[in-house]
CSV table of C-alpha atoms and ligand atoms in Angstrom, one decimal:
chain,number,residue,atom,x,y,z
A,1,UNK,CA,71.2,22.4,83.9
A,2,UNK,CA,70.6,19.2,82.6
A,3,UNK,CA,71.1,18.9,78.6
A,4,UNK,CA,68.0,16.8,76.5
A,5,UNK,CA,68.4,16.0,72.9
A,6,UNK,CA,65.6,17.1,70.9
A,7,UNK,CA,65.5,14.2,67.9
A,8,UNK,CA,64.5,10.8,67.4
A,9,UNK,CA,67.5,10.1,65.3
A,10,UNK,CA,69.4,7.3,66.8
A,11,UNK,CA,72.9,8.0,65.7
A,12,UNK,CA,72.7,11.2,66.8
A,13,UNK,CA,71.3,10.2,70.6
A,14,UNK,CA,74.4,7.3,70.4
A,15,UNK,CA,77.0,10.3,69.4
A,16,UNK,CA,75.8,12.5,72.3
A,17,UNK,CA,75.7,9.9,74.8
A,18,UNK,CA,79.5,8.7,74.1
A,19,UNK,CA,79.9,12.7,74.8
A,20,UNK,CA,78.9,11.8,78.2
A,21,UNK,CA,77.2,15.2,78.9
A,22,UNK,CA,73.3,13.3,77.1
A,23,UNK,CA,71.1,13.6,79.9
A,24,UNK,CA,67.9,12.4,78.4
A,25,UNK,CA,66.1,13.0,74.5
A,26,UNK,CA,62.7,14.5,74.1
A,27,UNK,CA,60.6,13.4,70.6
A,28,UNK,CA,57.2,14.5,69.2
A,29,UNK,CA,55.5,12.7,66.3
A,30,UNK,CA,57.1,15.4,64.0
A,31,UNK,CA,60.6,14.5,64.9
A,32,UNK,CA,59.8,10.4,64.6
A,33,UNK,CA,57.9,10.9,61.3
A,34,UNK,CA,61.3,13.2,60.1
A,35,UNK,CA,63.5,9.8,60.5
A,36,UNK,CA,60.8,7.6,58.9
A,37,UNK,CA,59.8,6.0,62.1
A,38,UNK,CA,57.1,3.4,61.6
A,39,UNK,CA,56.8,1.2,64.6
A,40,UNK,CA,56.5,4.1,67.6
A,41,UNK,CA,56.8,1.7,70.3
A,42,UNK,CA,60.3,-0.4,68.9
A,43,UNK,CA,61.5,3.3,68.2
A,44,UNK,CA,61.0,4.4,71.9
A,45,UNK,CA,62.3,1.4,73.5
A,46,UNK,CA,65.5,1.9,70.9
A,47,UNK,CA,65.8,5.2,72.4
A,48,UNK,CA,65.4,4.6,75.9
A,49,UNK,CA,68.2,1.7,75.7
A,50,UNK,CA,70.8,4.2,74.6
A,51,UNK,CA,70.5,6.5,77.0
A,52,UNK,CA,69.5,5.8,81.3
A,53,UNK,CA,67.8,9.6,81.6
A,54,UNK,CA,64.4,10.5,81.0
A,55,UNK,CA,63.0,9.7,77.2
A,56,UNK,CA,60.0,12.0,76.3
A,57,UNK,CA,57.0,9.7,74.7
A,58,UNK,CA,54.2,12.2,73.1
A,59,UNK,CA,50.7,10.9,73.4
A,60,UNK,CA,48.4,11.3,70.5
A,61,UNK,CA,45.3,10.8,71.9
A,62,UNK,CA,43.3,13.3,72.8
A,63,UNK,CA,40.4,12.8,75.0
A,64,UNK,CA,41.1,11.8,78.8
A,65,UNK,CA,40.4,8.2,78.8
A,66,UNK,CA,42.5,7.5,75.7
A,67,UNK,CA,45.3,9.5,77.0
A,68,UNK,CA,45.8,7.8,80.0
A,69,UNK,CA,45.0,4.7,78.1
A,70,UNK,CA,47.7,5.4,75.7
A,71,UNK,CA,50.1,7.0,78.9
A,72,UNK,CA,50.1,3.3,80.6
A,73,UNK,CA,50.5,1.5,77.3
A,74,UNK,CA,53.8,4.2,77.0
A,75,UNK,CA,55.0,4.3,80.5
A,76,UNK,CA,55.7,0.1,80.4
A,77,UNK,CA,57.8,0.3,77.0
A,78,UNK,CA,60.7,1.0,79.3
A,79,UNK,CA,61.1,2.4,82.7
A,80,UNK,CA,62.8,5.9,81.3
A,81,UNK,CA,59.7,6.9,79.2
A,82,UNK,CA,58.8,9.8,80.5
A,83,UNK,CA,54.9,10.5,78.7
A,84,UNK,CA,54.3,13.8,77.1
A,85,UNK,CA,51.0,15.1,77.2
A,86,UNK,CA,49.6,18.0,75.2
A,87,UNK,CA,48.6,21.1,77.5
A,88,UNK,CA,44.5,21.1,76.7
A,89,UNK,CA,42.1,20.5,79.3
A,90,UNK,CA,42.0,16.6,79.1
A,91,UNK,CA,45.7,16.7,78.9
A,92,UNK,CA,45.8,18.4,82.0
A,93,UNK,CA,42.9,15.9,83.9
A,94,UNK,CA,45.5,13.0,82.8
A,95,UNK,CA,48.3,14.5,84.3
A,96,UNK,CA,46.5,14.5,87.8
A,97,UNK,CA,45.3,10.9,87.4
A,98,UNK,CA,49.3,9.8,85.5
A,99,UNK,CA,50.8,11.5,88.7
A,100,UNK,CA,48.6,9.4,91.0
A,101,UNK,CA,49.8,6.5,89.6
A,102,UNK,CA,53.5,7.3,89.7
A,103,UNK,CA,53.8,7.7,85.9
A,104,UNK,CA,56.0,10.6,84.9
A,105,UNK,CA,54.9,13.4,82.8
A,106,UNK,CA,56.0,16.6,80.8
A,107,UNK,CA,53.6,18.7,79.6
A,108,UNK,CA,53.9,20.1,76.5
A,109,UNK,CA,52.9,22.7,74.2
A,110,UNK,CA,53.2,25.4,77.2
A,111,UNK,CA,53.2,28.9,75.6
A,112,UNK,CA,52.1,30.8,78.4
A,113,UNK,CA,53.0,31.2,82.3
A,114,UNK,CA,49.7,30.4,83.6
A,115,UNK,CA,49.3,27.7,81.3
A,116,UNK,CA,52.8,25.6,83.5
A,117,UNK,CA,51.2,27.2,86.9
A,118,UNK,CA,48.4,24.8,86.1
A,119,UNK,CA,50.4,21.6,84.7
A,120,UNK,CA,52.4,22.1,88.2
A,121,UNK,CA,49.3,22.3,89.9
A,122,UNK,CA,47.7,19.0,88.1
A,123,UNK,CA,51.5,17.4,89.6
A,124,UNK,CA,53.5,17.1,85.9
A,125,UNK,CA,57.1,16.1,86.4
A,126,UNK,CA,58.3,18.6,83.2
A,127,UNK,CA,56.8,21.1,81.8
A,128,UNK,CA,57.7,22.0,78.3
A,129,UNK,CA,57.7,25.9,77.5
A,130,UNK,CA,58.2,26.2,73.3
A,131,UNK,CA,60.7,29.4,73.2
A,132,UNK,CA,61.8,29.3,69.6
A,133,UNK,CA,57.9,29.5,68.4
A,134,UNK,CA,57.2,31.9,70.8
A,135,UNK,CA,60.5,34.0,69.0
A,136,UNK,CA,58.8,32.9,65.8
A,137,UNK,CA,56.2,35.0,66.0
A,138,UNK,CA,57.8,37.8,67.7
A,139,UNK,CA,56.9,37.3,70.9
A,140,UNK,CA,60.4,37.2,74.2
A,141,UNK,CA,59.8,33.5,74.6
A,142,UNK,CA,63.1,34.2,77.4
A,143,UNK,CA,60.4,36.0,79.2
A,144,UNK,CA,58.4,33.1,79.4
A,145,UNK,CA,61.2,30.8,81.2
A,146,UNK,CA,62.0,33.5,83.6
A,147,UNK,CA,58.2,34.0,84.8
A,148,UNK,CA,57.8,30.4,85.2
A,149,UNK,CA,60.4,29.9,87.3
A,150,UNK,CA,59.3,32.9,89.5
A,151,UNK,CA,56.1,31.6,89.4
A,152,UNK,CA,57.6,27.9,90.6
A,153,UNK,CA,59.9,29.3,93.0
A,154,UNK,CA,57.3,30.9,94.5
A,155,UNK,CA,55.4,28.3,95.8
A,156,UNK,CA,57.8,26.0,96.0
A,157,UNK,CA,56.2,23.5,92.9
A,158,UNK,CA,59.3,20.5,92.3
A,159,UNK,CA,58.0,20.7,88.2
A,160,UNK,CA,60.7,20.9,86.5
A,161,UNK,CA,61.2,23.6,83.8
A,162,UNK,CA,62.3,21.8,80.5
A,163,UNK,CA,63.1,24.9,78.0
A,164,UNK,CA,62.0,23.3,74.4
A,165,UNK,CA,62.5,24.2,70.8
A,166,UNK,CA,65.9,25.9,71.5
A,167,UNK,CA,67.4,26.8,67.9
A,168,UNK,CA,70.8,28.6,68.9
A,169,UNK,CA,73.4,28.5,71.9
A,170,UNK,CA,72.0,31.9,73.5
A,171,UNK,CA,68.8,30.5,74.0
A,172,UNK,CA,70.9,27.4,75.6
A,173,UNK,CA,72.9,30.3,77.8
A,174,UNK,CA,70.0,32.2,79.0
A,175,UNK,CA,67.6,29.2,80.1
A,176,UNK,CA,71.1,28.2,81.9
A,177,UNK,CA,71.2,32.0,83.7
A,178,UNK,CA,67.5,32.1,84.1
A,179,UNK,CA,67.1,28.3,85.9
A,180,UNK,CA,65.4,26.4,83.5
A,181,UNK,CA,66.4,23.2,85.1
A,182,UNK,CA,66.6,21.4,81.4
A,183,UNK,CA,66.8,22.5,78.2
A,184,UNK,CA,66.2,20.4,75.1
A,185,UNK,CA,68.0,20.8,71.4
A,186,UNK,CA,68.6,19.6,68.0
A,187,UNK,CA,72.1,17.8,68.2
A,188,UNK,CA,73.3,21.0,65.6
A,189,UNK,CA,72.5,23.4,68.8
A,190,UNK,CA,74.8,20.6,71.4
A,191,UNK,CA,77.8,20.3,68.6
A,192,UNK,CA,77.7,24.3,68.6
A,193,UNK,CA,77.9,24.5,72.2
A,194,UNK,CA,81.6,23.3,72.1
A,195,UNK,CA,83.0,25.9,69.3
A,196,UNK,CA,84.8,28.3,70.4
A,197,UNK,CA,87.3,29.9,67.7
A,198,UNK,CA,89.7,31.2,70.2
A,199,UNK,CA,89.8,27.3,71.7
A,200,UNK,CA,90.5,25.7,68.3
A,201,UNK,CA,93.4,29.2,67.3
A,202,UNK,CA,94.7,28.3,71.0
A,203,UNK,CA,94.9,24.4,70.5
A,204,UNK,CA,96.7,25.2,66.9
A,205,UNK,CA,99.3,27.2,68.0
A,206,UNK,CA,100.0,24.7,71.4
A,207,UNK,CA,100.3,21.8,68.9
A,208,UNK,CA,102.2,23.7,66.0
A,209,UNK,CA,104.9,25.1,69.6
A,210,UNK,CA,105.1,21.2,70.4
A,211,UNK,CA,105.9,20.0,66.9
A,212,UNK,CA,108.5,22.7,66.6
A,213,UNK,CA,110.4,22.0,69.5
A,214,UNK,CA,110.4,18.2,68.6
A,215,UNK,CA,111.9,19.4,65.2
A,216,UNK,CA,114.9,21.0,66.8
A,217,UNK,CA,115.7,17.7,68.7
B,301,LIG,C1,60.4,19.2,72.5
B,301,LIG,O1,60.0,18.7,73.5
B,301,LIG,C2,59.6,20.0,71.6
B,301,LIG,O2,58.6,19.2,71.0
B,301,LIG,C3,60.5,20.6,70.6
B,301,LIG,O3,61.6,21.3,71.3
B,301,LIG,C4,59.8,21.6,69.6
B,301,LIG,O4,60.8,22.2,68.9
B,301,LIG,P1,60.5,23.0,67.5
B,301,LIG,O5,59.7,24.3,67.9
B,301,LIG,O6,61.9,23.3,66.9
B,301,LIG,O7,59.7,22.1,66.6
């Protein structure tokens, strides 16, 4: 499963990158306008330079001509930017004429299985499923990763499955067991993923054994 960060913060994407494990970063206007970010296009070209995966560029237009408009104007900022379109119908007609021209898409805003059967059908390269809101409002959004890949696997569609709004490492766990292909997350959720109590205890005790000894001599 390849790991996204979910932030427009540039420290963090740098700090994950020298992890080596950073295999792309997703934004949304919500995360750019959390770190103050003015200039959109500077900001995604910052981002794509820090990192050679896949950079998620959200669209705010929303009428069909204007978000392809806006999807070209995206797509030549760098050649990671990977445009993120909003799943409504114009979205969706966009991601059929983006796919023709070779640009790369995720889809996003997917809340229902039907909803990434059709953005694989109209040829996106991601689709994003949203599990925490779905969790949010009480709702298995687990259930939703594991029918789309059914649905996928089916019939063969090469959309990937990018599992979004992940908030803890189980969600991280299960998209890994069910084949999400990618899941995105804040860089609290990626720090988390490397804590284990029992590997820090274990470490102590090896380093305290090794001091010890060295005492002695
Ligand atoms: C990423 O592509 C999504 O925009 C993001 O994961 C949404 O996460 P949130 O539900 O925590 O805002």
């Amino acid at each position: 499963m390849r790991f996204f960060l979910d932030t427009a913060a540039l420290a963090e994407i740098e700090e994950a990158a020298a992890l080596g494990i950073l295999d792309g970063v997703t934004t949304n206007p919500s995360l750019m306008a959390k770190v103050g970010v003015v200039d959109f296009d500077a900001h995604y070209k910052a981002i794509a330079s820090l990192t050679s995966g896949p950079v998620s560029a959200e669209v705010i237009s929303t009428q069909y001509a204007d978000i392809v408009t806006e999807a070209r104007h995206l797509a030549r900022l760098a050649p990671n930017i990977v445009v993120k379109i909003p799943f409504i119908p114009d979205g969706v007609k966009a991601l059929k004429t983006l796919k023709e021209e070779g640009i790369p898409t995720n889809c996003t805003l997917i809340f229902s299985p039907l909803q990434a059967l059709i953005a694989a059908k109209a040829g996106a390269t991601y689709v994003s499923p949203f599990l925490g809101r779905l969790d949010d409002i009480g709702h298995q959004g687990m259930e939703l990763i594991r029918q789309i890949r059914q649905i996928f696997d089916n019939y063969g569609f090469e959309t990937y499955i990018l599992a979004a709004s992940l908030r803890h490492p189980l969600h991280v766990l299960e998209c890994a067991l069910e084949g999400a292909d990618v899941g995105t997350m804040p860089f609290s959720v990626l720090k988390q993923l490397f804590h284990h109590p029992l590997t820090d205890k274990g470490l102590a005790q090896f380093l305290a054994d090794y001091e010890k000894l060295h005492a002695r001599s």
